[in-house]
PDB file of C-alpha atoms in Angstrom:
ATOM      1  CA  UNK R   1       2.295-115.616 -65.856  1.00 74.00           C
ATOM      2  CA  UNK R   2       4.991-116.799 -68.866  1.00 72.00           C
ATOM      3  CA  UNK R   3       5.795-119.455 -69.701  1.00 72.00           C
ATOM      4  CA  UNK R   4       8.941-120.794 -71.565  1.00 67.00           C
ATOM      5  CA  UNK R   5       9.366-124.037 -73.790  1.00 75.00           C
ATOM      6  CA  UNK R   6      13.269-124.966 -74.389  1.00 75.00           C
ATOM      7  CA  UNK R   7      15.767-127.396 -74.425  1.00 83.00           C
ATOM      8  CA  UNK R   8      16.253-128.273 -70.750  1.00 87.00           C
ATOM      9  CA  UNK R   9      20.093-129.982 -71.152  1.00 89.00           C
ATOM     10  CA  UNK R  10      21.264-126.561 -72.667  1.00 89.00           C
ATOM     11  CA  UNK R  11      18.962-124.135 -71.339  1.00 87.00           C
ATOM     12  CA  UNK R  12      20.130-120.455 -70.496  1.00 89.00           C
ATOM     13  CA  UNK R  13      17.482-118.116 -70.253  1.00 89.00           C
ATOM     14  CA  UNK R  14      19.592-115.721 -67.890  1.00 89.00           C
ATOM     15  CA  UNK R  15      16.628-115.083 -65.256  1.00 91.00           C
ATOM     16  CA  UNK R  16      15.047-117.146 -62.608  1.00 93.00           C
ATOM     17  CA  UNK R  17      11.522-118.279 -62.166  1.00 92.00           C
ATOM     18  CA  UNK R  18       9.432-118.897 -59.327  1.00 96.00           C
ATOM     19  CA  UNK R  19       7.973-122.536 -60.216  1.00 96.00           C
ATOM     20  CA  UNK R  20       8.963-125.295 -63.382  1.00 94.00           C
ATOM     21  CA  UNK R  21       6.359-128.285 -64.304  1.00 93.00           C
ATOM     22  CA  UNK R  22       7.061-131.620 -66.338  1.00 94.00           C
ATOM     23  CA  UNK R  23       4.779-133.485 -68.216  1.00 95.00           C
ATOM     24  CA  UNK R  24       5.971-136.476 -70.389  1.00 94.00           C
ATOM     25  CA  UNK R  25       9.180-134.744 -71.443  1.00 92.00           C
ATOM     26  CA  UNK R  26      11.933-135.732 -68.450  1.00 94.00           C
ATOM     27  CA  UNK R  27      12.087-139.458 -69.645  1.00 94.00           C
ATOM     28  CA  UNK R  28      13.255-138.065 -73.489  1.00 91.00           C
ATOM     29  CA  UNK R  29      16.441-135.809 -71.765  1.00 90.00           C
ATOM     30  CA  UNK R  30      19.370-138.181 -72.498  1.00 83.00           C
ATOM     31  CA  UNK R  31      21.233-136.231 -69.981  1.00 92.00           C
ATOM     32  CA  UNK R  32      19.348-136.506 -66.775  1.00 93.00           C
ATOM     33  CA  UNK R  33      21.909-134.879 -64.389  1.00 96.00           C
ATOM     34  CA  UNK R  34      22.285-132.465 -67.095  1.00 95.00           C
ATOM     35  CA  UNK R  35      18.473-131.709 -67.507  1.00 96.00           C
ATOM     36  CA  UNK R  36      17.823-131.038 -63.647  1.00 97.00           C
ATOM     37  CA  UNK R  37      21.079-128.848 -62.976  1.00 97.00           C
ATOM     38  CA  UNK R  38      19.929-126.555 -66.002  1.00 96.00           C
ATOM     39  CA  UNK R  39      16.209-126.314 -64.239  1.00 96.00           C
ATOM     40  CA  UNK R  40      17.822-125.661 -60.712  1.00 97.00           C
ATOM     41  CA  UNK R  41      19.624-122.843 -62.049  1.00 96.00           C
ATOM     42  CA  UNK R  42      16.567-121.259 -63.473  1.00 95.00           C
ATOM     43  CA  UNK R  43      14.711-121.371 -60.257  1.00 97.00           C
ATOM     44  CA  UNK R  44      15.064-119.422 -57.536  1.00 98.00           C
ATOM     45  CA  UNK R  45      15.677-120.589 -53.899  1.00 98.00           C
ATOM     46  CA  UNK R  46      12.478-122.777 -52.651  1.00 98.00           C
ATOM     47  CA  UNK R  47      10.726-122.553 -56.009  1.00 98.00           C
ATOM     48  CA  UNK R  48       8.696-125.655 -56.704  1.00 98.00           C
ATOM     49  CA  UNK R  49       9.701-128.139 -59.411  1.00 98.00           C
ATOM     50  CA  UNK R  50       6.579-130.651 -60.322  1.00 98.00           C
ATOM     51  CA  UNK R  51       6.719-133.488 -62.541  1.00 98.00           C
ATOM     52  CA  UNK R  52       5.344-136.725 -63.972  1.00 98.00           C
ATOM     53  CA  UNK R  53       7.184-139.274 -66.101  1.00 98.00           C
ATOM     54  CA  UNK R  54       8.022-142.338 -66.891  1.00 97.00           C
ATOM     55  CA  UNK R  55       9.120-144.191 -64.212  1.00 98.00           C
ATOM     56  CA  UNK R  56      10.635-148.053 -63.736  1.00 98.00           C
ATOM     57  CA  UNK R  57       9.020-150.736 -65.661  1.00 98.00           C
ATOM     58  CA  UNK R  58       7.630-147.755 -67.992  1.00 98.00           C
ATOM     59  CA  UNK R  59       6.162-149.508 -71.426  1.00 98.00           C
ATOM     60  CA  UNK R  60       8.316-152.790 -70.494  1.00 98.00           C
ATOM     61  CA  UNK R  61       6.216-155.234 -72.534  1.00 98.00           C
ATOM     62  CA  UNK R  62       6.038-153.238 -75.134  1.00 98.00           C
ATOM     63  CA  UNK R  63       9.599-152.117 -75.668  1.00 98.00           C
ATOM     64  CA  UNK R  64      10.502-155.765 -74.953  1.00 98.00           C
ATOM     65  CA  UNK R  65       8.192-156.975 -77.970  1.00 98.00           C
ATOM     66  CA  UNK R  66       9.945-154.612 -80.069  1.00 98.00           C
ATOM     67  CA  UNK R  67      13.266-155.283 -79.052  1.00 97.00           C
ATOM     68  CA  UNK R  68      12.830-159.075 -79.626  1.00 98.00           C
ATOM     69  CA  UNK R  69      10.945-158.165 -82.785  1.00 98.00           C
ATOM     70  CA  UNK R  70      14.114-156.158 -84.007  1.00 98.00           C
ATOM     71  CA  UNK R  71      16.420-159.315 -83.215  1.00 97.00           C
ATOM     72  CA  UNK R  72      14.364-161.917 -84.818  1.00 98.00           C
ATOM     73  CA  UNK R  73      14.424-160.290 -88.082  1.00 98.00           C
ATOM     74  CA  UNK R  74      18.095-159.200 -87.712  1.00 97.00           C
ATOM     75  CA  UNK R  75      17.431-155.565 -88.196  1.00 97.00           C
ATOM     76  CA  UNK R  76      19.985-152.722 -88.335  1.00 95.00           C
ATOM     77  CA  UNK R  77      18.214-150.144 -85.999  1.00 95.00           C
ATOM     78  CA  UNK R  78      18.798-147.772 -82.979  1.00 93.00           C
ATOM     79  CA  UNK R  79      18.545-148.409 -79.744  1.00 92.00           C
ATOM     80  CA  UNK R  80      15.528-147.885 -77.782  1.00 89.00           C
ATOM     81  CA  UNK R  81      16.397-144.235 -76.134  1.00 83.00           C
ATOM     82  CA  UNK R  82      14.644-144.132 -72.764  1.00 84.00           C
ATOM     83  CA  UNK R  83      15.077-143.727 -68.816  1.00 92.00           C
ATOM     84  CA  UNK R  84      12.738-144.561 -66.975  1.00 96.00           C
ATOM     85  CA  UNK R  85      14.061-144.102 -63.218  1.00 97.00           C
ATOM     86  CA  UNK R  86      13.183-146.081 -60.082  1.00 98.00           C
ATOM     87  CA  UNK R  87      12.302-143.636 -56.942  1.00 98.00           C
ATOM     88  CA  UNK R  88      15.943-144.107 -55.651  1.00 98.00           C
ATOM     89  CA  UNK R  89      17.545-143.538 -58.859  1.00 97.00           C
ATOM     90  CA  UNK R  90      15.451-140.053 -59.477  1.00 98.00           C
ATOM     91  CA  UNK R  91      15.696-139.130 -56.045  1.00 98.00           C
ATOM     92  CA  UNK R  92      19.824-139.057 -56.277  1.00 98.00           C
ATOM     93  CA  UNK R  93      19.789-137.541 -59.122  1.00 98.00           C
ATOM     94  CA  UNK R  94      17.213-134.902 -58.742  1.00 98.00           C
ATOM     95  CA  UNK R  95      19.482-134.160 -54.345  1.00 98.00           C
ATOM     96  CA  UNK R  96      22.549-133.985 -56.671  1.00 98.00           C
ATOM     97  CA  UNK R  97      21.156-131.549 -58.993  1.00 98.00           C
ATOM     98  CA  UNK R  98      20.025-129.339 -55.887  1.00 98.00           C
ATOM     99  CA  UNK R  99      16.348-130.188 -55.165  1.00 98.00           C
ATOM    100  CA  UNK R 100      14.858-130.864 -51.473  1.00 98.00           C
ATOM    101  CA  UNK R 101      11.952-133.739 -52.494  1.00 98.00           C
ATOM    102  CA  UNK R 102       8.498-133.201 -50.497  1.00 98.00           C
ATOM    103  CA  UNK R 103       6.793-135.641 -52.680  1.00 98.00           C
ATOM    104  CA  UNK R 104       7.707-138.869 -54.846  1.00 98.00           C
ATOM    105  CA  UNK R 105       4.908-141.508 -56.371  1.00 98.00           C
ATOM    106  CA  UNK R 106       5.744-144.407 -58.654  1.00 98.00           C
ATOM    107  CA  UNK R 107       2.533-146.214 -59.402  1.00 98.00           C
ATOM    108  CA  UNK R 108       1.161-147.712 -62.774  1.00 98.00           C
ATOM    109  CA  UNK R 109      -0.804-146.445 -64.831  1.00 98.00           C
ATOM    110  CA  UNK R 110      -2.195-148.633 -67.841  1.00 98.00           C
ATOM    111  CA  UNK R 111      -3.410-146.830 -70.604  1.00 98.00           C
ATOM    112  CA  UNK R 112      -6.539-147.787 -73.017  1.00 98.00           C
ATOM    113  CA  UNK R 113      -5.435-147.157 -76.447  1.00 98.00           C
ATOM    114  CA  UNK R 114      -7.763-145.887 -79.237  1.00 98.00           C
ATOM    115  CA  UNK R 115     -10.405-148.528 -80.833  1.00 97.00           C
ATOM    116  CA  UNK R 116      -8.311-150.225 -83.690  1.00 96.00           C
ATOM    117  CA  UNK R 117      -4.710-149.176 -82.085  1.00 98.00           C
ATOM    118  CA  UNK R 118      -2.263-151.909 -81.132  1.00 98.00           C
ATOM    119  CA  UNK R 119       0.924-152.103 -79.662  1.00 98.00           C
ATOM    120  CA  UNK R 120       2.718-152.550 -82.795  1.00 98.00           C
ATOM    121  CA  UNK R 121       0.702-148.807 -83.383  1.00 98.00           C
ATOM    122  CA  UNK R 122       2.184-147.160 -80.544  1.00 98.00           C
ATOM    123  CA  UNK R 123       5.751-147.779 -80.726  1.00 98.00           C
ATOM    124  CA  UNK R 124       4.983-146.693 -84.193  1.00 98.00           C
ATOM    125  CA  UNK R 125       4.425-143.398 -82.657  1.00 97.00           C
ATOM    126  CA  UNK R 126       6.601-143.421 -79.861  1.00 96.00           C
ATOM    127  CA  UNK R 127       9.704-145.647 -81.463  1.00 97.00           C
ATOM    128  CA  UNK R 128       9.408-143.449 -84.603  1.00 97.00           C
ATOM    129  CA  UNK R 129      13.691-143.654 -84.575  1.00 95.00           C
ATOM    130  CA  UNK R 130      13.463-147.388 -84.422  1.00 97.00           C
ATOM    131  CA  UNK R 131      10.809-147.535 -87.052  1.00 98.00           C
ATOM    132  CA  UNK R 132      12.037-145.014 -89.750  1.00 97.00           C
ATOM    133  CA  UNK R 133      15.198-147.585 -89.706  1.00 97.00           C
ATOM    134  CA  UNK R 134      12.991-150.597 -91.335  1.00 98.00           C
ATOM    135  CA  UNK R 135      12.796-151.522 -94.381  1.00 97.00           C
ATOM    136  CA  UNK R 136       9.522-151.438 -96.231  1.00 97.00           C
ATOM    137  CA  UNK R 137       9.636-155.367 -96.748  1.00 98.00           C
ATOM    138  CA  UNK R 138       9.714-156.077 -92.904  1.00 98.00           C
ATOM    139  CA  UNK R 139       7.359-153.651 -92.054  1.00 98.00           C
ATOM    140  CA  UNK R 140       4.463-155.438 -91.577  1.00 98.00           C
ATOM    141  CA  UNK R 141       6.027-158.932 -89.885  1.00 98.00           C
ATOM    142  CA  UNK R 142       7.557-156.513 -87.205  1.00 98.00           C
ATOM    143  CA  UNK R 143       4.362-155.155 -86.645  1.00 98.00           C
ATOM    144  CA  UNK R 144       2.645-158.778 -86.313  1.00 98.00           C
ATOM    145  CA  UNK R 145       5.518-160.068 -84.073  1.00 98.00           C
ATOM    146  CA  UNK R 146       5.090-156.908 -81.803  1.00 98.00           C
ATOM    147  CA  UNK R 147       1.199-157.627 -81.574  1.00 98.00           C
ATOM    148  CA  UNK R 148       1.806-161.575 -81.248  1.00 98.00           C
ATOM    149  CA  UNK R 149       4.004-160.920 -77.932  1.00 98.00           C
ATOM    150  CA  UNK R 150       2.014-158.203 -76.332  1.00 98.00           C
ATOM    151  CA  UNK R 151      -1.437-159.957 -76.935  1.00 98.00           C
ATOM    152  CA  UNK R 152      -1.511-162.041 -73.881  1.00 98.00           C
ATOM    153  CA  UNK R 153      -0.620-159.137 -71.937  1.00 98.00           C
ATOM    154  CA  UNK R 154      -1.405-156.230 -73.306  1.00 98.00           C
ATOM    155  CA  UNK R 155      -5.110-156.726 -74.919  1.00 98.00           C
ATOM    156  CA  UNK R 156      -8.675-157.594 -73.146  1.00 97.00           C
ATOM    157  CA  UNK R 157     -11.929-157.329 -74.498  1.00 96.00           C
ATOM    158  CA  UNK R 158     -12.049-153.662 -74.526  1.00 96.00           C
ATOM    159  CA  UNK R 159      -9.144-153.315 -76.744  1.00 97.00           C
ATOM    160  CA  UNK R 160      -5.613-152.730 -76.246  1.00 98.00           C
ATOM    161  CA  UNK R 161      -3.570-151.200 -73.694  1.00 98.00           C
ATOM    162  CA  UNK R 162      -0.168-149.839 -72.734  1.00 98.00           C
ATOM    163  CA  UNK R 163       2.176-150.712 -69.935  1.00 98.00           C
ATOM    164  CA  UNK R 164       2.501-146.921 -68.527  1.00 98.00           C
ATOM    165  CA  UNK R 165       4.432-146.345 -65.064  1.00 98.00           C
ATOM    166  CA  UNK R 166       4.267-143.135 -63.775  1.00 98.00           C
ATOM    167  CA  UNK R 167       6.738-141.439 -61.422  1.00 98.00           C
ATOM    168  CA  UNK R 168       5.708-138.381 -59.973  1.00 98.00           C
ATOM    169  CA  UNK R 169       7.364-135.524 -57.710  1.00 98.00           C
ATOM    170  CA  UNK R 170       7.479-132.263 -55.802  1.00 98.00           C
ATOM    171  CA  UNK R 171      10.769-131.089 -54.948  1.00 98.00           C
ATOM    172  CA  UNK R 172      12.154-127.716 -54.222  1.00 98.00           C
ATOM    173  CA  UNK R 173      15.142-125.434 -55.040  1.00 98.00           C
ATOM    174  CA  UNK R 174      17.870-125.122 -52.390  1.00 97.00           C
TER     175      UNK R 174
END
């Protein structure tokens, strides 16, 4: 077995495989249509393409605390980059690209966070782009204002917790 780690929206490995699998990663391809015609041309006809990522309403509440974080303090950052499909949406895209769909889940999927994380914590880590943008003297309000909005929500009396909605899929080459 070999396996091959790439860019997807450029990838030309000049062979075919016999099965591709998606963790986490389809979500991040700014190109979507781009991303799935590259994997369709690597697989050969009725090879299996899995995958799980985010899907609709993926992290909402917390993106949303950071994005109303970000205008509140008037700060010069990049957009959020994300895609987080509906079943339609992923569907079309994935028939246009070539695949045959046997299988497609959205469902949510809230995830416990490490003792002591917050929200403000994990868009640290997954809004790196947003947050390298800050300035050191706003650092900690946008953190507080992120917490403020998503403790209602997003906290319990285990800890905190992330908004995760998963779409997942089986489709085949054509």
């Amino acid at each position: 077995m070999r396996f091959v780690s790439a860019d997807v929206e450029t990838l030309d490995l000049g062979r075919t495989f016999d099965a591709a699998f998606s963790n986490a990663a389809l979500h991040w391809m700014t190109d979507q249509p781009a991303a799935l015609s590259r994997i369709r041309v690597h697989l050969v006809t009725g090879a299996a393409f899995v995958a799980e990522m985010g899907g609709k309403d993926n992290v909402a509440i917390v993106d949303a605390a950071l994005e109303e974080a970000v205008r509140e303090l008037d700060l010069d950052v990049p957009p959020i980059r994300k895609f987080f499909p509906s079943v339609a949406q992923e569907s079309a895209l994935l028939e246009a690209a070539g695949f045959d769909i046997s299988l497609m889940q959205w469902f949510p999927r809230p995830t416990r966070l490490a003792p002591g994380r917050t929200a403000a914590d994990w868009t640290r880590m997954f809004r790196s782009d947003v947050w390298a943008e800050v300035p050191p003297r706003d650092v900690d309000e946008l953190a507080s204002r992120i917490d403020s909005a998503c403790k209602d929500r997003l906290q319990d009396d285990d800890g905190w917790f992330i908004d995760y909605h998963r779409l997942r899929f089986v489709c085949h080459a054509r």
